[in-house]
PDB file of C-alpha atoms and ligand atoms in Angstrom:
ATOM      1  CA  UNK A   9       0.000   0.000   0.000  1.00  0.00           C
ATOM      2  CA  UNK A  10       1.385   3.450  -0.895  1.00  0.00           C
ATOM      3  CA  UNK A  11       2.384   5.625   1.970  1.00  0.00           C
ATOM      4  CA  UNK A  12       1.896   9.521   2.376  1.00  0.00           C
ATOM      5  CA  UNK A  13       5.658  10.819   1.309  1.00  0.00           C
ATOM      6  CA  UNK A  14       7.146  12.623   4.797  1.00  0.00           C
ATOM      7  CA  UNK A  15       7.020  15.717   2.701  1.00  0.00           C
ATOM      8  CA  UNK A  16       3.718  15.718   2.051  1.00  0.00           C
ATOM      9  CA  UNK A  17       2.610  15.362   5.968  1.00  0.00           C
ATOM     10  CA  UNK A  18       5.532  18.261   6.949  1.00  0.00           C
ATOM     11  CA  UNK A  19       3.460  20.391   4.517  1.00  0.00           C
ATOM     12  CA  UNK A  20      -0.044  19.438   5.917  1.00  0.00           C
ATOM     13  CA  UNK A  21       1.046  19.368   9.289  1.00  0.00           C
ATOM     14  CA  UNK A  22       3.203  23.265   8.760  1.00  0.00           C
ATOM     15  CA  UNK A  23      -0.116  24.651   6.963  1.00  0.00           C
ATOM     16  CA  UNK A  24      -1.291  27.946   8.082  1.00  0.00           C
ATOM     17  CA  UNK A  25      -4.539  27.895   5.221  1.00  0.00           C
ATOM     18  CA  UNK A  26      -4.974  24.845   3.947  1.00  0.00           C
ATOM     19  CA  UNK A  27      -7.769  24.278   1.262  1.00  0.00           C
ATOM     20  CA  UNK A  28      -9.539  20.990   0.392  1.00  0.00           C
ATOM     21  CA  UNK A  29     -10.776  20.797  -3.010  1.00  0.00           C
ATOM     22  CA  UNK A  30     -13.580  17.629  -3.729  1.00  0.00           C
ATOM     23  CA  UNK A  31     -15.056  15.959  -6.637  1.00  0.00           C
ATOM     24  CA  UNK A  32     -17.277  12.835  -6.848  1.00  0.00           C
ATOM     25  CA  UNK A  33     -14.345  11.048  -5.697  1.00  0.00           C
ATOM     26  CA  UNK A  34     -14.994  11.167  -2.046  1.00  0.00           C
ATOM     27  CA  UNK A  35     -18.106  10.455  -2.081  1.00  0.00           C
ATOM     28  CA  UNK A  36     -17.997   7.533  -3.750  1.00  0.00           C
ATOM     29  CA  UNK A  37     -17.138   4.778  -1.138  1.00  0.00           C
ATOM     30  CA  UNK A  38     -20.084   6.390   0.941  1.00  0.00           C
ATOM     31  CA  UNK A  39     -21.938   5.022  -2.204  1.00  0.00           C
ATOM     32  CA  UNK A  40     -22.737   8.095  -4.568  1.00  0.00           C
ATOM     33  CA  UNK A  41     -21.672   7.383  -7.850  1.00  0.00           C
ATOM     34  CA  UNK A  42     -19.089   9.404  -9.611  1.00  0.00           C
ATOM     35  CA  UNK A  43     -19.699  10.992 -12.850  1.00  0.00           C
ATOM     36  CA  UNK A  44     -16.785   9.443 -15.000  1.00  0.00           C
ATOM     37  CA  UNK A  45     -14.834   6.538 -14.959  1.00  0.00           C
ATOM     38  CA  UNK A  46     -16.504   2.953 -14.343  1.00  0.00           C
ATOM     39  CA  UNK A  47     -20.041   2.596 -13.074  1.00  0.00           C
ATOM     40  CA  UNK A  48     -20.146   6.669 -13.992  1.00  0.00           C
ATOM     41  CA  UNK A  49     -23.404   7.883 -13.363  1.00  0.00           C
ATOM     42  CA  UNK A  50     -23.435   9.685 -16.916  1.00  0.00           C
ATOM     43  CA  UNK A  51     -23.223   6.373 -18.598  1.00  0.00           C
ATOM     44  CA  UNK A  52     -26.886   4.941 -17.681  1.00  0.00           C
ATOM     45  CA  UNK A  53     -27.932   8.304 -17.945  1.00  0.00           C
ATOM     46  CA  UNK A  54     -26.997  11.341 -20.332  1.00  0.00           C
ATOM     47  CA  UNK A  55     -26.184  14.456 -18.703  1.00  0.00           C
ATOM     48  CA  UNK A  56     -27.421  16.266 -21.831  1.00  0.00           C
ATOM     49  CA  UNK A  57     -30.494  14.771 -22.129  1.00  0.00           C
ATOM     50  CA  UNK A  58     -31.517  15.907 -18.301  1.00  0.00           C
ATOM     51  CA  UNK A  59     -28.746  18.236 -16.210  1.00  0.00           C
ATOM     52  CA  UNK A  60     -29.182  20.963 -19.246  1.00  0.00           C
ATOM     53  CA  UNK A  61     -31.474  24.397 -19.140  1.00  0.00           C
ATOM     54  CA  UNK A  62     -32.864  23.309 -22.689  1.00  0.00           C
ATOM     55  CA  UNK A  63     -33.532  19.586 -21.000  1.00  0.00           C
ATOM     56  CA  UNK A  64     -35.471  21.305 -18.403  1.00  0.00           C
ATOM     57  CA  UNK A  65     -37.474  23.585 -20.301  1.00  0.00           C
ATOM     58  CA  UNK A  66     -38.284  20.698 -23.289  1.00  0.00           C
ATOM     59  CA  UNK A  67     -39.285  17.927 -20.131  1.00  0.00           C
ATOM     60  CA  UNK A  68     -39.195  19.140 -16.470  1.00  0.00           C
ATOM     61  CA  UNK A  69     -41.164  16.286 -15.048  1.00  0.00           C
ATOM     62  CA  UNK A  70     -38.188  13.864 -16.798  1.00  0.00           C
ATOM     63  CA  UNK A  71     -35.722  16.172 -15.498  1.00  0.00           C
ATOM     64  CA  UNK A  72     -37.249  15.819 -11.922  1.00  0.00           C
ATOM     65  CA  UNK A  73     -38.183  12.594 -11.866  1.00  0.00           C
ATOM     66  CA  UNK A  74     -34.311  11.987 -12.400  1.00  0.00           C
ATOM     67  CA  UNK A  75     -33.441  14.352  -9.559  1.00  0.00           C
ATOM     68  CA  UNK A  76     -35.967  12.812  -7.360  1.00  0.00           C
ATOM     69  CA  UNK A  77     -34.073   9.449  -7.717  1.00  0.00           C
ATOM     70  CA  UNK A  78     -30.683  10.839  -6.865  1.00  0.00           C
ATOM     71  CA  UNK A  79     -32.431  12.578  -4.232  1.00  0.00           C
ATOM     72  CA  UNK A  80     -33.673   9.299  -2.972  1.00  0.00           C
ATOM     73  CA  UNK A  81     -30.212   7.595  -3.361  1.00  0.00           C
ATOM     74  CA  UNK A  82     -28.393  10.174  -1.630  1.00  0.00           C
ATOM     75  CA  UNK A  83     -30.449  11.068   1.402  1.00  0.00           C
ATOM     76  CA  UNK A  84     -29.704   7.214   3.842  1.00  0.00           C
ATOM     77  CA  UNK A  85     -25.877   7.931   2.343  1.00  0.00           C
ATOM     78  CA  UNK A  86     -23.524   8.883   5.287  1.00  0.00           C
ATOM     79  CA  UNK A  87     -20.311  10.469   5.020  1.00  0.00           C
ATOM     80  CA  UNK A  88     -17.371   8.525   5.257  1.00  0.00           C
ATOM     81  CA  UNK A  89     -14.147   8.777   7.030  1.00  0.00           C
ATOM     82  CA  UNK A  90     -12.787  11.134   3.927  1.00  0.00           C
ATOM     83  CA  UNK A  91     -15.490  13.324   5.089  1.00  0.00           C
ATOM     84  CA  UNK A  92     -15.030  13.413   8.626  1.00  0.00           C
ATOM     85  CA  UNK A  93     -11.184  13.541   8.942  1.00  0.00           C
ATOM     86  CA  UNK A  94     -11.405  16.830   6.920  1.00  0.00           C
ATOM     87  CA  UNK A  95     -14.004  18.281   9.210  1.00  0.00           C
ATOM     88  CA  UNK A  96     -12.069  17.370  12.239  1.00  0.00           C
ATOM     89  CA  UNK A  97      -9.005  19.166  10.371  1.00  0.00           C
ATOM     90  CA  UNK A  98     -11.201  22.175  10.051  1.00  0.00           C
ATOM     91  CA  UNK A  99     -10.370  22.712  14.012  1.00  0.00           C
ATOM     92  CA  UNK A 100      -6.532  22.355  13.773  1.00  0.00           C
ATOM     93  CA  UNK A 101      -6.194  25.344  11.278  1.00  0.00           C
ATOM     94  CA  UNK A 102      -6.208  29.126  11.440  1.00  0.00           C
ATOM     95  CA  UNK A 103      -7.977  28.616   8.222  1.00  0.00           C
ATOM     96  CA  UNK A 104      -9.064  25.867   6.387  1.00  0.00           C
ATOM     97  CA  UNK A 105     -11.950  26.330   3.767  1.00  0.00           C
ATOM     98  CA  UNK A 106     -13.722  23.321   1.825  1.00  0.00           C
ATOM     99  CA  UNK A 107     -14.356  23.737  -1.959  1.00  0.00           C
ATOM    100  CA  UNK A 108     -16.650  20.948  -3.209  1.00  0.00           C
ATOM    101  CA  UNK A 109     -18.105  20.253  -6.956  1.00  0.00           C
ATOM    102  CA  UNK A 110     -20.530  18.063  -4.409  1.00  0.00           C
ATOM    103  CA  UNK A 111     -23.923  18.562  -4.566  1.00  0.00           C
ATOM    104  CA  UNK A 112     -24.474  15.504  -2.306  1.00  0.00           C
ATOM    105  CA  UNK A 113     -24.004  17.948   0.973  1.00  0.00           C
ATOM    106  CA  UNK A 114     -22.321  15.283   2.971  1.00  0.00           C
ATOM    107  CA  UNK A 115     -19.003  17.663   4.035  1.00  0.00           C
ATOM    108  CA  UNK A 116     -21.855  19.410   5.724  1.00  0.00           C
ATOM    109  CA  UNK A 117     -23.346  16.244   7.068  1.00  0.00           C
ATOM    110  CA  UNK A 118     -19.841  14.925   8.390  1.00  0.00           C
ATOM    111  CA  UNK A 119     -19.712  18.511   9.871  1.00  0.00           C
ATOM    112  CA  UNK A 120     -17.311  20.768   7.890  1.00  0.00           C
ATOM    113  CA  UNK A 121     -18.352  23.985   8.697  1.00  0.00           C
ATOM    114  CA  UNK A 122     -16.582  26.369   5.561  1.00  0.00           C
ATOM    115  CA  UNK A 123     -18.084  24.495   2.761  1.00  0.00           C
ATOM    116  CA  UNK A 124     -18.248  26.446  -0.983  1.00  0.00           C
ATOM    117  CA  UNK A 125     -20.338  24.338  -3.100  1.00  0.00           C
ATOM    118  CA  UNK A 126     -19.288  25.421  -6.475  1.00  0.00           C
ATOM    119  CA  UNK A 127     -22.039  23.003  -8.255  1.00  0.00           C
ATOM    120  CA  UNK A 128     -24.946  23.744  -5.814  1.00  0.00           C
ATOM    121  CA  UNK A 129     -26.844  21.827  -3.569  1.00  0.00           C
ATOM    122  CA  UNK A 130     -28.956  18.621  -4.353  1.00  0.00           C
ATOM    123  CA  UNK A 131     -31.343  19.441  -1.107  1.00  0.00           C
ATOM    124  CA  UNK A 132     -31.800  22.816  -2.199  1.00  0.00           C
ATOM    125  CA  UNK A 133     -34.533  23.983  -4.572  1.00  0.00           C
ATOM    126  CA  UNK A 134     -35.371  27.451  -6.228  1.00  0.00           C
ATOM    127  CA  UNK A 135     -37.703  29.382  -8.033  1.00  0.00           C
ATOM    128  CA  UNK A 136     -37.842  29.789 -11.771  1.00  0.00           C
ATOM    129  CA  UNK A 137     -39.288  32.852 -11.694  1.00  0.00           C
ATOM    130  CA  UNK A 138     -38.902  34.964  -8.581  1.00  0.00           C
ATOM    131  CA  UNK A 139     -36.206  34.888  -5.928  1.00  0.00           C
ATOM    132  CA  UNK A 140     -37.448  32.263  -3.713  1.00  0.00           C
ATOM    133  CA  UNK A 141     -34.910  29.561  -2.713  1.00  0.00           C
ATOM    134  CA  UNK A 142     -35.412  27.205   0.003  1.00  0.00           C
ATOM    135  CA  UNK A 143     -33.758  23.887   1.634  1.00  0.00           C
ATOM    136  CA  UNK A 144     -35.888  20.903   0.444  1.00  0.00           C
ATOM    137  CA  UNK A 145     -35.104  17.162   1.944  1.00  0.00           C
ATOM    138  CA  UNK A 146     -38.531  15.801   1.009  1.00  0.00           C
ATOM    139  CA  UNK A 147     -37.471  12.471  -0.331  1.00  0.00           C
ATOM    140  CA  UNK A 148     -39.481  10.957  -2.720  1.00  0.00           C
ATOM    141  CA  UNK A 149     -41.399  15.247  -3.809  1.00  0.00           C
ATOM    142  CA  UNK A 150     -44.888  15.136  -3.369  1.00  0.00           C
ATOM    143  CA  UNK A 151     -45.421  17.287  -6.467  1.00  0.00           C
ATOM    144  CA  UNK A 152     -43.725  16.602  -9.497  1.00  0.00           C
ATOM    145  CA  UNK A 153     -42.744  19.048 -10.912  1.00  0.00           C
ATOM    146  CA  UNK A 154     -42.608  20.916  -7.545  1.00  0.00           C
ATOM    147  CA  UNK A 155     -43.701  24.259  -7.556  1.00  0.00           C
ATOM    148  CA  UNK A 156     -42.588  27.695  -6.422  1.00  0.00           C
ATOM    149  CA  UNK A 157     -45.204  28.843  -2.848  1.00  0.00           C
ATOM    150  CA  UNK A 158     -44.589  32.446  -3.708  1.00  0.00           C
ATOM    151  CA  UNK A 159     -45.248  32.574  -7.054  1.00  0.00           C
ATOM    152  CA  UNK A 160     -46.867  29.264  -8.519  1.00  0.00           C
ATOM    153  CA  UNK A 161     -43.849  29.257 -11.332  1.00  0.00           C
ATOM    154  CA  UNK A 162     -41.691  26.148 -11.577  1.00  0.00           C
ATOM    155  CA  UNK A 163     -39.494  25.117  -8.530  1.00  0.00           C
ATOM    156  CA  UNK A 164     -35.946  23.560 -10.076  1.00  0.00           C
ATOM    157  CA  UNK A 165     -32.623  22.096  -8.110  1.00  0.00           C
ATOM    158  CA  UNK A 166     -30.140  24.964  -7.050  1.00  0.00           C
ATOM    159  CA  UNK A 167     -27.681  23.122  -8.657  1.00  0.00           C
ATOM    160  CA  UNK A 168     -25.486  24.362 -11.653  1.00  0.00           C
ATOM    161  CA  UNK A 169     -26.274  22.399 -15.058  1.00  0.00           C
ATOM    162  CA  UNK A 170     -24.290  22.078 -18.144  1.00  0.00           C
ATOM    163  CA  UNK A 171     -23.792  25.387 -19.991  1.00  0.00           C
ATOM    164  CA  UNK A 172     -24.398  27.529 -17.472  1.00  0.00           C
ATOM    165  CA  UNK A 173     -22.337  30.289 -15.133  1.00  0.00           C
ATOM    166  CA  UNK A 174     -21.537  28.773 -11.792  1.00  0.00           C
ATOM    167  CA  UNK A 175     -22.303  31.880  -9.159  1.00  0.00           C
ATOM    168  CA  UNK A 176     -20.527  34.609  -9.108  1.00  0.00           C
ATOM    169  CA  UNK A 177     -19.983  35.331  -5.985  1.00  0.00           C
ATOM    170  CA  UNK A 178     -19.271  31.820  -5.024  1.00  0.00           C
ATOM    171  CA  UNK A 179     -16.407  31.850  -7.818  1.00  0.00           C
ATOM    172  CA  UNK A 180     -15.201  34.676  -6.812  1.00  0.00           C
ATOM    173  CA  UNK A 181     -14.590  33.213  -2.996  1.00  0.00           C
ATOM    174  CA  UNK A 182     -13.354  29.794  -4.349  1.00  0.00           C
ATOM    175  CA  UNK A 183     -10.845  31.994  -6.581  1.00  0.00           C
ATOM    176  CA  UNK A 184      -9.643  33.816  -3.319  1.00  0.00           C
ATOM    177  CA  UNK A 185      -8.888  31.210  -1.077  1.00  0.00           C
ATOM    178  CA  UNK A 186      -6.855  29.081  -3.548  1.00  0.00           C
ATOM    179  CA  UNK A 187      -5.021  32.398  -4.088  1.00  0.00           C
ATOM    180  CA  UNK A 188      -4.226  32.677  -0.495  1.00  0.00           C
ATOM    181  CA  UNK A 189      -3.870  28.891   0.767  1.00  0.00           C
ATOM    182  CA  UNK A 190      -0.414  27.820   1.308  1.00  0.00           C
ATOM    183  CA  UNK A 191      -1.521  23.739   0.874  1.00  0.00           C
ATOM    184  CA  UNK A 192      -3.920  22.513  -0.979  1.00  0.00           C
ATOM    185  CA  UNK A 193      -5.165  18.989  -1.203  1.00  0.00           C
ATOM    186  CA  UNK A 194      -7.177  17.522  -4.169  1.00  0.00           C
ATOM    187  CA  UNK A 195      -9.368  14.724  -3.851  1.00  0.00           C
ATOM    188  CA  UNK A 196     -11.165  12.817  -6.028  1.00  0.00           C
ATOM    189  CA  UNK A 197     -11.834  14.621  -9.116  1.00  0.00           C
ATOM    190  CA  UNK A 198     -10.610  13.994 -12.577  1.00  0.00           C
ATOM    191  CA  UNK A 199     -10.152  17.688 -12.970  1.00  0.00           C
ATOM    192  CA  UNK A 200     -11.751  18.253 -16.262  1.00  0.00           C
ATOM    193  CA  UNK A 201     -14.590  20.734 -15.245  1.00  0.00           C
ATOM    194  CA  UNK A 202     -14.055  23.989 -15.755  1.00  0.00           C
ATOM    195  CA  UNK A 203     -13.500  26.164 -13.690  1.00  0.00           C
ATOM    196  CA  UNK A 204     -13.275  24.040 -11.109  1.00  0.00           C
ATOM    197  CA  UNK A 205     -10.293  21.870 -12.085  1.00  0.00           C
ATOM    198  CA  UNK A 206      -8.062  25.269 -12.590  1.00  0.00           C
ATOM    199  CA  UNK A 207      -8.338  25.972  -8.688  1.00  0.00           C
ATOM    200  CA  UNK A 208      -5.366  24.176  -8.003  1.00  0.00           C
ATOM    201  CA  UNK A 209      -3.198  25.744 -10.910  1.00  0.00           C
ATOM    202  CA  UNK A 210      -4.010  28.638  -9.327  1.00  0.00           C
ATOM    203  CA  UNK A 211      -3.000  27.480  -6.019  1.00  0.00           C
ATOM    204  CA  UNK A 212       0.028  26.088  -7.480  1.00  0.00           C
ATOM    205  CA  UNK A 213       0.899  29.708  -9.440  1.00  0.00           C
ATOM    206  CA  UNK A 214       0.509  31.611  -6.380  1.00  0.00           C
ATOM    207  CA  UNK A 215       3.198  29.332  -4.899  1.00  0.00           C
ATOM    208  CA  UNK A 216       0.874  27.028  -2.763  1.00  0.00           C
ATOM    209  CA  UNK A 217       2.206  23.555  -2.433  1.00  0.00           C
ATOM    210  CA  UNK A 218      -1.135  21.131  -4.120  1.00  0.00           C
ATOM    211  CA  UNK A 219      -1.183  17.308  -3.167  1.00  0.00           C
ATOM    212  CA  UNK A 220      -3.794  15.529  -5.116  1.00  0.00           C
ATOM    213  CA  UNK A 221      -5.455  12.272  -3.860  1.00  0.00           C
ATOM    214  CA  UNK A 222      -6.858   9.812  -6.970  1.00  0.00           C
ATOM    215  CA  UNK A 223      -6.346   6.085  -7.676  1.00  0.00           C
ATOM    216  CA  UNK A 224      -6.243   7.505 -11.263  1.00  0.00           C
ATOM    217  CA  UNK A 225      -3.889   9.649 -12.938  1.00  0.00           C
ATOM    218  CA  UNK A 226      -5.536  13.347 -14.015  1.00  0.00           C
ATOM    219  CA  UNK A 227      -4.503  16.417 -16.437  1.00  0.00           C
ATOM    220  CA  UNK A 228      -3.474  18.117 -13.425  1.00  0.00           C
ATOM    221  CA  UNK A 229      -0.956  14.990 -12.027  1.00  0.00           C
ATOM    222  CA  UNK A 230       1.991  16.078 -13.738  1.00  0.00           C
ATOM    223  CA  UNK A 231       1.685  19.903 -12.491  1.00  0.00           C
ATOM    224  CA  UNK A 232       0.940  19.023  -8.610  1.00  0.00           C
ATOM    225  CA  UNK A 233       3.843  18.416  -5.457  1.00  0.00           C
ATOM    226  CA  UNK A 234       2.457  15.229  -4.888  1.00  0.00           C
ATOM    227  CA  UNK A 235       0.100  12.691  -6.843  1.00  0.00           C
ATOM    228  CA  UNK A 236      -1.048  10.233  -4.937  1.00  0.00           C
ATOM    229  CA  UNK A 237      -2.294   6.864  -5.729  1.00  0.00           C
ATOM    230  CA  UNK A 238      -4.939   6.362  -3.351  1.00  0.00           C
ATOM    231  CA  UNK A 239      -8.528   6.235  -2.387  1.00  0.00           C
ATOM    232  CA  UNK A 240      -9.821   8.750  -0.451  1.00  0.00           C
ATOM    233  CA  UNK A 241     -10.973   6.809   2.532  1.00  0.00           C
ATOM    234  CA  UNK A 242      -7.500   4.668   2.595  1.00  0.00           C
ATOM    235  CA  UNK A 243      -5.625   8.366   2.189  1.00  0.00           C
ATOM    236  CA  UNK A 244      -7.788   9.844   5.284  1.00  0.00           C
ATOM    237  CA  UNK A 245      -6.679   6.381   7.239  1.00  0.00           C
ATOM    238  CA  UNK A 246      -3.024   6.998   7.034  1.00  0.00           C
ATOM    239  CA  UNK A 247      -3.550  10.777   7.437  1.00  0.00           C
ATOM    240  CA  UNK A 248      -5.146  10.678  10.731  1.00  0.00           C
ATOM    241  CA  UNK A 249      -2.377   8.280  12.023  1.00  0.00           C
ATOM    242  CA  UNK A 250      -0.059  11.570  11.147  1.00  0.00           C
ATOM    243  CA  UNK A 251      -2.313  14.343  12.813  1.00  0.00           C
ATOM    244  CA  UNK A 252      -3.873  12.674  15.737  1.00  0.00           C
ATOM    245  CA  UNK A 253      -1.735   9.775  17.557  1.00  0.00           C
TER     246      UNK A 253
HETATM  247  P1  OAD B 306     -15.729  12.742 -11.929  1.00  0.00           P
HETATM  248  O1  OAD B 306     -16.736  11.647 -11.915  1.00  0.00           O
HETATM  249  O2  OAD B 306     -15.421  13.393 -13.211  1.00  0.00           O
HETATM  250  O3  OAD B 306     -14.359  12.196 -11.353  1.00  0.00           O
HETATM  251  C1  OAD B 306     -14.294  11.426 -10.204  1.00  0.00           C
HETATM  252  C2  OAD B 306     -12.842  11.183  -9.892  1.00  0.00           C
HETATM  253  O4  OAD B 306     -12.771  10.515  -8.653  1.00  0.00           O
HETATM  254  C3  OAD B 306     -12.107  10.338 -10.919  1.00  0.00           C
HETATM  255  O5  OAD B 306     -10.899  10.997 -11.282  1.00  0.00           O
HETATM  256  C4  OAD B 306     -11.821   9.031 -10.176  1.00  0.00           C
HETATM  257  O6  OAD B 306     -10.560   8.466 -10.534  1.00  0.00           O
HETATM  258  C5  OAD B 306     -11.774   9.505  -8.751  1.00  0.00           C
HETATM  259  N1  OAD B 306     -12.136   8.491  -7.750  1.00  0.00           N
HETATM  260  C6  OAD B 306     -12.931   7.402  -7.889  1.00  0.00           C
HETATM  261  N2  OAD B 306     -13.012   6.733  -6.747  1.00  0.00           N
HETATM  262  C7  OAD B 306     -12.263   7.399  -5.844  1.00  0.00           C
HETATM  263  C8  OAD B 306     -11.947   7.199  -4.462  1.00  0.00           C
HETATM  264  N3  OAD B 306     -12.447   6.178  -3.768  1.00  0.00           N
HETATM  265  N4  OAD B 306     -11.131   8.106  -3.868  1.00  0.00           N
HETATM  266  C9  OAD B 306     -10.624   9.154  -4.560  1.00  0.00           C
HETATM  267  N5  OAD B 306     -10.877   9.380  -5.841  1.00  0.00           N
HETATM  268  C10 OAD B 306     -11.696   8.521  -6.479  1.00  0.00           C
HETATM  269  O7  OAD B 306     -16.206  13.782 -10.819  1.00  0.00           O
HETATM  270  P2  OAD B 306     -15.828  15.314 -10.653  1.00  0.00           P
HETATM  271  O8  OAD B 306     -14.418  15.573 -10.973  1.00  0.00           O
HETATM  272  O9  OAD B 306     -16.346  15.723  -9.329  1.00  0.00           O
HETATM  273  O10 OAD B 306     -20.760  18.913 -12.425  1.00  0.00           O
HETATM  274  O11 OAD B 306     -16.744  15.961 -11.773  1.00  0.00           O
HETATM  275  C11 OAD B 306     -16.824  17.331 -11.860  1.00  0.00           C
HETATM  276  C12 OAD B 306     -18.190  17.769 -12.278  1.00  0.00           C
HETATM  277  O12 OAD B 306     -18.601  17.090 -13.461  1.00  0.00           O
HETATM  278  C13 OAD B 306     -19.303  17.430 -11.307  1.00  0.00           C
HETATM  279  O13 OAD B 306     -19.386  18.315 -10.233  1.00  0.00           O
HETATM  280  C14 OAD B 306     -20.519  17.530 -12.180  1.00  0.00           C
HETATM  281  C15 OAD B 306     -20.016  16.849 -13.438  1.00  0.00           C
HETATM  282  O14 OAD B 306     -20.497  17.370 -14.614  1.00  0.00           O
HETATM  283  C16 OAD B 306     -22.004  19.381 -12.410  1.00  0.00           C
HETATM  284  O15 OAD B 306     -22.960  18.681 -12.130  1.00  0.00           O
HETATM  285  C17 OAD B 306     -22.111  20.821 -12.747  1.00  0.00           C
HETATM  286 ZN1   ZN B 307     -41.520  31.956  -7.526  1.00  0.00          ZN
END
């Protein structure tokens, strides 16, 4: 089994901000399936037939009826020890921010407390229409298509789809802190998604140190400190050994 280089755990262990950015990765030994690779939950199901704006508007009660299922999958899901090492880390820092492409909510669940959720969240719902927004965990929806209380207009998952803008604001933060983070570690995304997967060059350009955590190599393997080999849960294992015995 591969070890954590000595390096590596000086530099996690020396951190003054550290920054923790997820994909489907480390979510998937709780049981959520990833997007890509094997068993990739866009392979029994095309994104761009249902996570679209066009999908949505052409078939909202399809487009539901597949959120309602990954609703329903999600919600017994608990996090796993990936999940709850990093929000016990959360307490050892001066700062230490989570940056997820998770809508599954379950660094919030394990309870991380600085979570940006760049892709939205699956237990959130909001308004077409008007402004209304609101946190939804009603697993299987009465009403589908749910609709909006305030203004009778569609209801639809706050949760970024395929052609469009990720939030502003939220950007904006995500862009900060992996600007000002002197480590930070990677896990479980194939870094493809833009702009996502160019947090850690920016990390890396503004002379952070990046580890990245993947059984699988990724475009940004050859640019990082470290690329490790290793599942999330097995990387969390060995990591705790390093901060807490
Ligand atoms: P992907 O499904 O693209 O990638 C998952 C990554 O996790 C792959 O690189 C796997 O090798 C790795 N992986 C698998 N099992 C792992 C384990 N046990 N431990 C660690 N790593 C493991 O997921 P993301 O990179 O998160 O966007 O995908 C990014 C975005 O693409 C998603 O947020 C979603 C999708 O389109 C939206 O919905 C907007
Ligand atoms: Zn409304």
């Amino acid at each position: 089994m591969k070890e954590i280089p000595e390096e590596a755990i000086k530099a996690i262990k020396e951190a003054n901000k550290l920054v923790v950015l997820t994909g489907a990765g480390i979510s998937a030994e709780s049981g959520v399936p990833t997007f890509r690779g094997k068993n990739g939950l866009w392979k029994r199901f095309r994104p761009e037939e249902l996570a679209t704006p066009t999908a949505f508007k052409k078939d909202p009660k399809l487009v539901w009826e597949w959120y309602n299922w990954r609703r329903g999958l999600i919600a017994p899901i608990e996090p796993n020890e990936a999940h709850r090492l990093i929000a016990e880390m959360e307490k050892l820092y001066p700062e230490f921010i989570v940056i997820t492409q998770n809508i599954d909510g379950l660094h919030k669940k394990a309870g991380s407390k600085k979570v940006i959720e760049l892709h939205g969240n699956i237990w959130r719902v909001k308004c077409t229409k008007c402004k209304f927004k609101e946190e939804n965990r009603q697993v299987p929806l009465k009403e589908l298509p749910p609709k909006c209380p305030k203004c009778q207009s569609l209801l639809r998952p706050d949760v970024v789809w395929f052609g469009e803008p990720l939030d502003k604001e939220v950007l904006e933060e995500a862009i900060f802190h992996s600007e000002t983070c002197d480590l930070m570690l990677v896990i479980g995304t194939s870094a493809v998604v833009q702009p996502a997967a160019s947090l850690p060059l920016i990390a890396k350009n503004k002379g952070a140190k990046v580890i990245e955590v993947n059984p699988e190599i990724t475009p940004i393997s050859a640019i990082v400190d470290w690329s490790l080999r290793l599942k999330a849960v097995e990387f969390a294992q060995k990591l705790r050994e390093h901060l807490f015995s």
